[in-house]
Amino acid sequence: MPSFFPDGADRRVEIIEVGTRDGLQIEHHIVPAVDKIALINRMIDAGIRHIEVTSFVSPKAVPQLADAEEVLAGIRKRPDTNLMALVPNVRAAERALKTPVDGGVLLCSASDTHNRKNLNRSIAASLEGMRDVADLLQGGGKEVHGAIATAFGCPFEGEVTADNVLRIAEAYMTLGAQHLTLGDTTGMATPRNIRDTVALLRREFPGVDLCLHLHNTRGVGLANVLAGLEMGVRRFDASVGGLGGCPFAAGATGNICTEDLVYLLDECGWESGVSLEGAMEVAHQMEALLGKPLPGQVMRAGRRLRLHAADDVVTASG
Ligand code: ZN
């Protein structure tokens, strides 16, 4: 089979599982901590190394994530497991320090309106407050990751400005962030603006380790992954079963789906270290927990070479 890769090329791609944070946070049905823990432990068994487990938001704001400490304490970490959580403020950082979380994710929107709606403050105020949060995390031996929400468009403002994306990225670099995540919060990215925005960041911050957080809201999530891979991105957030949604597009699908992403990477010769069978099992387990079908596709169809007994299938023409 012809290979996409020259000899010796590094084929590793990291998948960051965000289902229990980004996926569950908009689910009304509260999943008990013990079930979240079982699910995350099975993800780790399936080969997932990076997990954005939860968010240290106020339990009043997001009751689904009120069990952040309990869930983190219950996870069976392996030596290469890296647990992350959103850390929106100083209070959250203080909570994070008392848990086994390895890194805190800081978040700011490239759209001022979205940032005010999501975090109740301006971009400038968000960036100003981050120094204390980062100092606390780093002082406690935790990594700092920076995420830019609505990096590819905002449902209130439309196109976001390159200036805003760059000024937030610069703030994260100054804070010593290990990774920079570009978030397509409401599924507005296309391969074209993935290429443009990644190129812009590479030009301004040549050494930056980029991650793409993509939603499949308009059906081009995996096409955006291919555009990212082509641009040298090797880290992607994904959610088991494609769990999640978009608060500004009723009925829209959620994050790109972990096992669909594993399937794509496997078939193209990339190495994620994640077992497709294992990821599909976790997706089915998540469906059972929520009592509703999830949008993942490979979990229904199975592997490409999953064969069916010809006698069992009624064929139709057309
Ligand atoms: Zn998201």
Short mmCIF file of C-alpha atoms and ligand atoms in Angstrom, two decimals:
data_model
loop_
_atom_site.label_atom_id
_atom_site.label_comp_id
_atom_site.label_asym_id
_atom_site.label_seq_id
_atom_site.Cartn_x
_atom_site.Cartn_y
_atom_site.Cartn_z
CA MET A 1 0.00 0.00 0.00
CA PRO A 2 1.49 3.40 -0.87
CA SER A 3 2.32 5.41 2.23
CA PHE A 4 1.61 9.07 2.94
CA PHE A 5 4.85 9.19 4.87
CA PRO A 6 8.51 9.34 3.96
CA ASP A 7 10.69 6.77 5.78
CA GLY A 8 11.29 7.68 9.38
CA ALA A 9 8.59 10.37 9.50
CA ASP A 10 7.04 10.85 12.91
CA ARG A 11 3.47 9.56 12.65
CA ARG A 12 2.34 10.20 16.18
CA VAL A 13 -0.83 12.20 16.76
CA GLU A 14 -2.15 12.96 20.24
CA ILE A 15 -5.86 12.78 20.92
CA ILE A 16 -7.15 14.74 23.89
CA GLU A 17 -10.43 13.29 25.11
CA VAL A 18 -12.78 16.09 26.19
CA GLY A 19 -16.09 14.20 26.39
CA THR A 20 -16.54 14.36 30.13
CA ARG A 21 -15.90 18.13 30.12
CA ASP A 22 -17.03 19.75 26.87
CA GLY A 23 -19.47 16.96 26.04
CA LEU A 24 -21.19 16.48 29.36
CA GLN A 25 -21.34 20.12 30.44
CA ILE A 26 -24.39 20.81 28.30
CA GLU A 27 -26.16 17.54 29.17
CA HIS A 28 -29.04 18.04 31.60
CA HIS A 29 -28.98 14.43 32.77
CA ILE A 30 -26.40 14.43 35.59
CA VAL A 31 -24.02 11.50 35.22
CA PRO A 32 -22.91 10.24 38.68
CA ALA A 33 -19.20 10.64 39.51
CA VAL A 34 -18.74 6.88 39.83
CA ASP A 35 -19.90 6.38 36.22
CA LYS A 36 -17.66 9.18 34.93
CA ILE A 37 -14.71 7.57 36.70
CA ALA A 38 -15.48 4.13 35.20
CA LEU A 39 -15.77 5.69 31.76
CA ILE A 40 -12.48 7.60 32.04
CA ASN A 41 -10.67 4.50 33.34
CA ARG A 42 -11.90 2.61 30.29
CA MET A 43 -10.67 5.41 28.04
CA ILE A 44 -7.25 5.03 29.63
CA ASP A 45 -7.43 1.26 29.05
CA ALA A 46 -8.25 2.00 25.39
CA GLY A 47 -4.98 3.95 25.07
CA ILE A 48 -6.14 7.55 25.64
CA ARG A 49 -3.30 9.41 27.36
CA HIS A 50 -4.62 12.96 27.49
CA ILE A 51 -7.98 13.72 29.06
CA GLU A 52 -9.59 17.06 29.77
CA VAL A 53 -11.61 15.62 32.61
CA THR A 54 -13.67 18.47 33.98
CA SER A 55 -13.81 22.15 34.81
CA PHE A 56 -13.42 23.86 38.16
CA VAL A 57 -16.37 26.10 37.46
CA SER A 58 -18.84 27.06 40.13
CA PRO A 59 -21.09 24.05 40.84
CA LYS A 60 -24.03 26.44 40.67
CA ALA A 61 -23.12 27.47 37.11
CA VAL A 62 -22.58 23.90 35.82
CA PRO A 63 -24.08 21.30 38.18
CA GLN A 64 -22.87 18.48 35.88
CA LEU A 65 -19.26 19.30 36.83
CA ALA A 66 -19.80 19.88 40.56
CA ASP A 67 -17.99 16.57 41.21
CA ALA A 68 -14.63 17.69 39.71
CA GLU A 69 -12.54 16.75 42.78
CA GLU A 70 -14.28 13.42 43.27
CA VAL A 71 -13.86 12.38 39.63
CA LEU A 72 -10.19 13.37 39.50
CA ALA A 73 -9.47 11.49 42.72
CA GLY A 74 -11.05 8.30 41.36
CA ILE A 75 -9.10 8.03 38.09
CA ARG A 76 -6.53 5.22 37.81
CA LYS A 77 -3.65 7.13 36.26
CA ARG A 78 -0.86 5.41 34.36
CA PRO A 79 2.64 6.87 34.21
CA ASP A 80 1.86 8.45 30.82
CA THR A 81 -1.63 9.68 31.70
CA ASN A 82 -2.05 13.44 31.52
CA LEU A 83 -5.18 14.86 33.14
CA MET A 84 -6.35 18.38 32.46
CA ALA A 85 -9.19 20.58 33.64
CA LEU A 86 -10.46 24.04 32.83
CA VAL A 87 -9.33 26.59 35.39
CA PRO A 88 -11.29 29.81 34.85
CA ASN A 89 -10.11 31.83 37.87
CA VAL A 90 -8.01 31.95 41.04
CA ARG A 91 -10.58 30.07 43.08
CA ALA A 92 -10.51 27.30 40.44
CA ALA A 93 -6.70 27.20 40.53
CA GLU A 94 -6.79 26.78 44.31
CA ARG A 95 -9.16 23.84 43.86
CA ALA A 96 -6.98 22.33 41.11
CA LEU A 97 -3.92 22.32 43.36
CA LYS A 98 -5.60 19.92 45.75
CA THR A 99 -6.26 17.33 43.02
CA PRO A 100 -4.09 14.97 40.93
CA VAL A 101 -4.77 17.03 37.78
CA ASP A 102 -1.56 17.51 35.73
CA GLY A 103 -2.48 20.71 33.94
CA GLY A 104 -4.92 23.58 33.96
CA VAL A 105 -6.49 24.99 30.82
CA LEU A 106 -6.95 28.75 30.67
CA LEU A 107 -9.68 29.99 28.36
CA CYS A 108 -10.35 33.24 26.61
CA SER A 109 -12.52 33.97 23.60
CA ALA A 110 -11.28 35.75 20.48
CA SER A 111 -14.66 37.47 20.44
CA ASP A 112 -15.28 40.05 23.15
CA THR A 113 -19.05 39.42 23.07
CA HIS A 114 -18.61 35.65 23.42
CA ASN A 115 -16.09 36.13 26.23
CA ARG A 116 -18.52 38.37 28.12
CA LYS A 117 -21.33 35.86 27.62
CA ASN A 118 -19.20 32.86 28.57
CA LEU A 119 -16.93 34.28 31.28
CA ASN A 120 -18.70 37.49 32.16
CA ARG A 121 -15.74 39.78 31.44
CA SER A 122 -13.92 41.47 28.56
CA ILE A 123 -10.94 39.91 26.79
CA ALA A 124 -8.68 42.48 28.45
CA ALA A 125 -10.00 41.61 31.91
CA SER A 126 -9.60 37.89 31.22
CA LEU A 127 -5.98 38.31 30.15
CA GLU A 128 -5.23 40.49 33.14
CA GLY A 129 -6.57 37.91 35.57
CA MET A 130 -4.59 35.04 34.10
CA ARG A 131 -1.22 35.87 35.61
CA ASP A 132 -2.36 34.97 39.11
CA VAL A 133 -4.03 31.78 37.90
CA ALA A 134 -0.91 30.67 35.98
CA ASP A 135 1.39 31.55 38.91
CA LEU A 136 -0.69 29.44 41.27
CA LEU A 137 -0.79 26.47 38.90
CA GLN A 138 2.90 26.60 38.05
CA GLY A 139 3.84 27.12 41.70
CA GLY A 140 1.97 23.90 42.46
CA GLY A 141 3.82 21.99 39.71
CA LYS A 142 0.92 21.98 37.27
CA GLU A 143 1.23 22.64 33.55
CA VAL A 144 -0.56 25.58 31.98
CA HIS A 145 -2.39 25.25 28.67
CA GLY A 146 -3.94 28.16 26.83
CA ALA A 147 -7.16 27.86 24.84
CA ILE A 148 -8.65 30.44 22.49
CA ALA A 149 -12.41 29.97 22.10
CA THR A 150 -14.25 31.08 18.92
CA ALA A 151 -10.87 31.26 17.15
CA PHE A 152 -12.57 30.59 13.79
CA GLY A 153 -15.66 32.72 14.13
CA CYS A 154 -18.21 33.89 16.67
CA PRO A 155 -21.98 33.36 16.59
CA PHE A 156 -22.48 36.98 17.80
CA GLU A 157 -19.74 38.91 16.01
CA GLY A 158 -19.08 36.82 12.89
CA GLU A 159 -15.43 36.75 11.83
CA VAL A 160 -12.99 37.31 14.69
CA THR A 161 -9.94 39.48 14.16
CA ALA A 162 -6.41 38.12 13.76
CA ASP A 163 -5.39 40.81 16.27
CA ASN A 164 -7.52 39.26 18.99
CA VAL A 165 -6.27 35.73 18.28
CA LEU A 166 -2.66 36.92 18.34
CA ARG A 167 -2.96 39.02 21.47
CA ILE A 168 -4.46 36.11 23.42
CA ALA A 169 -1.82 33.72 22.04
CA GLU A 170 0.89 36.17 23.06
CA ALA A 171 -0.51 36.41 26.57
CA TYR A 172 -0.40 32.60 26.88
CA MET A 173 3.17 32.46 25.58
CA THR A 174 4.20 35.10 28.11
CA LEU A 175 2.64 32.99 30.87
CA GLY A 176 4.72 29.98 29.77
CA ALA A 177 1.82 27.90 28.41
CA GLN A 178 2.92 24.45 27.20
CA HIS A 179 0.30 24.17 24.47
CA LEU A 180 -1.99 26.52 22.63
CA THR A 181 -5.44 25.29 21.65
CA LEU A 182 -7.45 26.93 18.88
CA GLY A 183 -11.09 26.31 19.66
CA ASP A 184 -13.80 26.11 17.04
CA THR A 185 -16.36 26.53 19.78
CA THR A 186 -19.46 26.69 17.59
CA GLY A 187 -18.31 24.76 14.54
CA MET A 188 -17.53 27.64 12.18
CA ALA A 189 -14.11 26.45 10.99
CA THR A 190 -13.50 25.20 7.47
CA PRO A 191 -10.28 23.74 6.01
CA ARG A 192 -9.54 27.15 4.50
CA ASN A 193 -9.60 29.14 7.71
CA ILE A 194 -7.85 26.30 9.59
CA ARG A 195 -4.97 26.75 7.15
CA ASP A 196 -5.02 30.55 7.42
CA THR A 197 -5.18 30.69 11.22
CA VAL A 198 -2.60 27.96 11.80
CA ALA A 199 -0.26 29.68 9.30
CA LEU A 200 -0.77 33.01 11.08
CA LEU A 201 0.16 31.53 14.46
CA ARG A 202 3.14 29.64 13.06
CA ARG A 203 4.41 32.87 11.51
CA GLU A 204 4.11 34.86 14.75
CA PHE A 205 5.08 32.08 17.19
CA PRO A 206 7.24 29.60 15.25
CA GLY A 207 7.82 27.14 18.09
CA VAL A 208 4.25 26.98 19.39
CA ASP A 209 2.73 23.53 19.99
CA LEU A 210 -0.76 23.87 18.54
CA CYS A 211 -3.85 21.83 19.31
CA LEU A 212 -7.15 22.04 17.43
CA HIS A 213 -10.45 21.82 19.30
CA LEU A 214 -13.02 21.14 16.60
CA HIS A 215 -16.78 20.74 16.60
CA ASN A 216 -18.62 18.87 13.88
CA THR A 217 -21.53 21.31 13.87
CA ARG A 218 -21.54 21.69 10.09
CA GLY A 219 -20.17 18.29 9.16
CA VAL A 220 -16.61 19.32 8.26
CA GLY A 221 -14.90 18.36 11.54
CA LEU A 222 -12.72 15.59 10.12
CA ALA A 223 -11.97 17.60 6.96
CA ASN A 224 -10.64 20.24 9.34
CA VAL A 225 -8.47 17.60 11.03
CA LEU A 226 -6.92 16.75 7.64
CA ALA A 227 -6.26 20.44 7.02
CA GLY A 228 -4.65 20.67 10.47
CA LEU A 229 -2.47 17.58 9.86
CA GLU A 230 -1.36 19.05 6.55
CA MET A 231 -0.32 22.21 8.43
CA GLY A 232 1.73 20.19 10.95
CA VAL A 233 -0.77 20.12 13.83
CA ARG A 234 -0.40 16.91 15.84
CA ARG A 235 -2.82 17.42 18.75
CA PHE A 236 -6.61 17.25 18.47
CA ASP A 237 -9.38 17.43 21.04
CA ALA A 238 -12.20 14.94 20.49
CA SER A 239 -15.16 13.59 22.38
CA VAL A 240 -16.25 9.99 22.70
CA GLY A 241 -19.31 9.24 20.53
CA GLY A 242 -19.21 12.86 19.29
CA LEU A 243 -20.91 13.83 22.53
CA GLY A 244 -21.82 17.45 23.11
CA GLY A 245 -23.55 20.10 21.14
CA CYS A 246 -23.58 23.75 20.47
CA PRO A 247 -25.60 26.12 22.66
CA PHE A 248 -26.16 28.41 19.66
CA ALA A 249 -27.32 25.77 17.17
CA ALA A 250 -30.11 23.63 18.57
CA GLY A 251 -29.74 19.95 17.73
CA ALA A 252 -26.25 20.43 16.31
CA THR A 253 -23.67 17.71 16.79
CA GLY A 254 -20.85 18.13 19.27
CA ASN A 255 -17.11 17.78 19.26
CA ILE A 256 -15.47 15.71 16.57
CA CYS A 257 -15.91 12.11 17.58
CA THR A 258 -12.97 10.29 19.20
CA GLU A 259 -13.47 6.90 17.58
CA ASP A 260 -14.23 8.41 14.15
CA LEU A 261 -10.96 10.34 14.49
CA VAL A 262 -9.09 7.17 15.54
CA TYR A 263 -10.54 5.41 12.48
CA LEU A 264 -9.41 8.20 10.14
CA LEU A 265 -5.92 8.32 11.65
CA ASP A 266 -5.56 4.50 11.57
CA GLU A 267 -6.63 4.31 7.94
CA CYS A 268 -4.19 7.07 6.95
CA GLY A 269 -1.24 5.50 8.77
CA TRP A 270 -1.05 7.94 11.69
CA GLU A 271 -0.42 6.52 15.16
CA SER A 272 -2.67 7.70 17.98
CA GLY A 273 -1.98 4.76 20.29
CA VAL A 274 -5.74 4.46 20.85
CA SER A 275 -7.55 1.18 20.18
CA LEU A 276 -10.52 1.68 17.86
CA GLU A 277 -12.39 -1.24 19.44
CA GLY A 278 -11.72 0.16 22.91
CA ALA A 279 -12.87 3.66 21.94
CA MET A 280 -16.07 2.26 20.38
CA GLU A 281 -16.81 0.35 23.58
CA VAL A 282 -16.46 3.55 25.61
CA ALA A 283 -18.80 5.34 23.17
CA HIS A 284 -21.45 2.64 23.62
CA GLN A 285 -21.01 2.88 27.37
CA MET A 286 -21.55 6.67 27.20
CA GLU A 287 -24.72 6.13 25.13
CA ALA A 288 -26.04 3.71 27.75
CA LEU A 289 -25.29 6.22 30.54
CA LEU A 290 -27.13 9.04 28.79
CA GLY A 291 -29.92 6.84 27.44
CA LYS A 292 -29.80 8.34 23.96
CA PRO A 293 -27.98 7.77 20.69
CA LEU A 294 -24.76 9.71 20.08
CA PRO A 295 -23.74 11.06 16.67
CA GLY A 296 -20.57 8.92 16.27
CA GLN A 297 -20.63 6.99 13.00
CA VAL A 298 -17.93 4.31 13.21
CA MET A 299 -19.49 3.05 16.45
CA ARG A 300 -22.52 2.03 14.32
CA ALA A 301 -20.84 0.87 11.12
CA GLY A 302 -17.76 -0.78 12.66
CA ARG A 303 -14.34 -1.12 11.05
CA ARG A 304 -13.99 -0.74 7.29
CA LEU A 305 -13.41 -4.46 6.83
CA ARG A 306 -16.16 -5.57 9.17
CA LEU A 307 -17.79 -8.19 6.98
CA HIS A 308 -21.40 -9.32 7.03
CA ALA A 309 -22.70 -12.78 6.16
CA ALA A 310 -24.16 -12.33 2.67
CA ASP A 311 -27.15 -14.57 3.43
CA ASP A 312 -28.28 -12.34 6.29
CA VAL A 313 -28.65 -9.18 4.25
CA VAL A 314 -31.55 -8.33 1.97
CA THR A 315 -30.18 -6.26 -0.90
CA ALA A 316 -32.05 -3.59 -2.79
CA SER A 317 -31.08 -2.04 -6.08
CA GLY A 318 -30.30 1.64 -6.37
ZN ZN B 1 -15.91 22.82 22.55
#
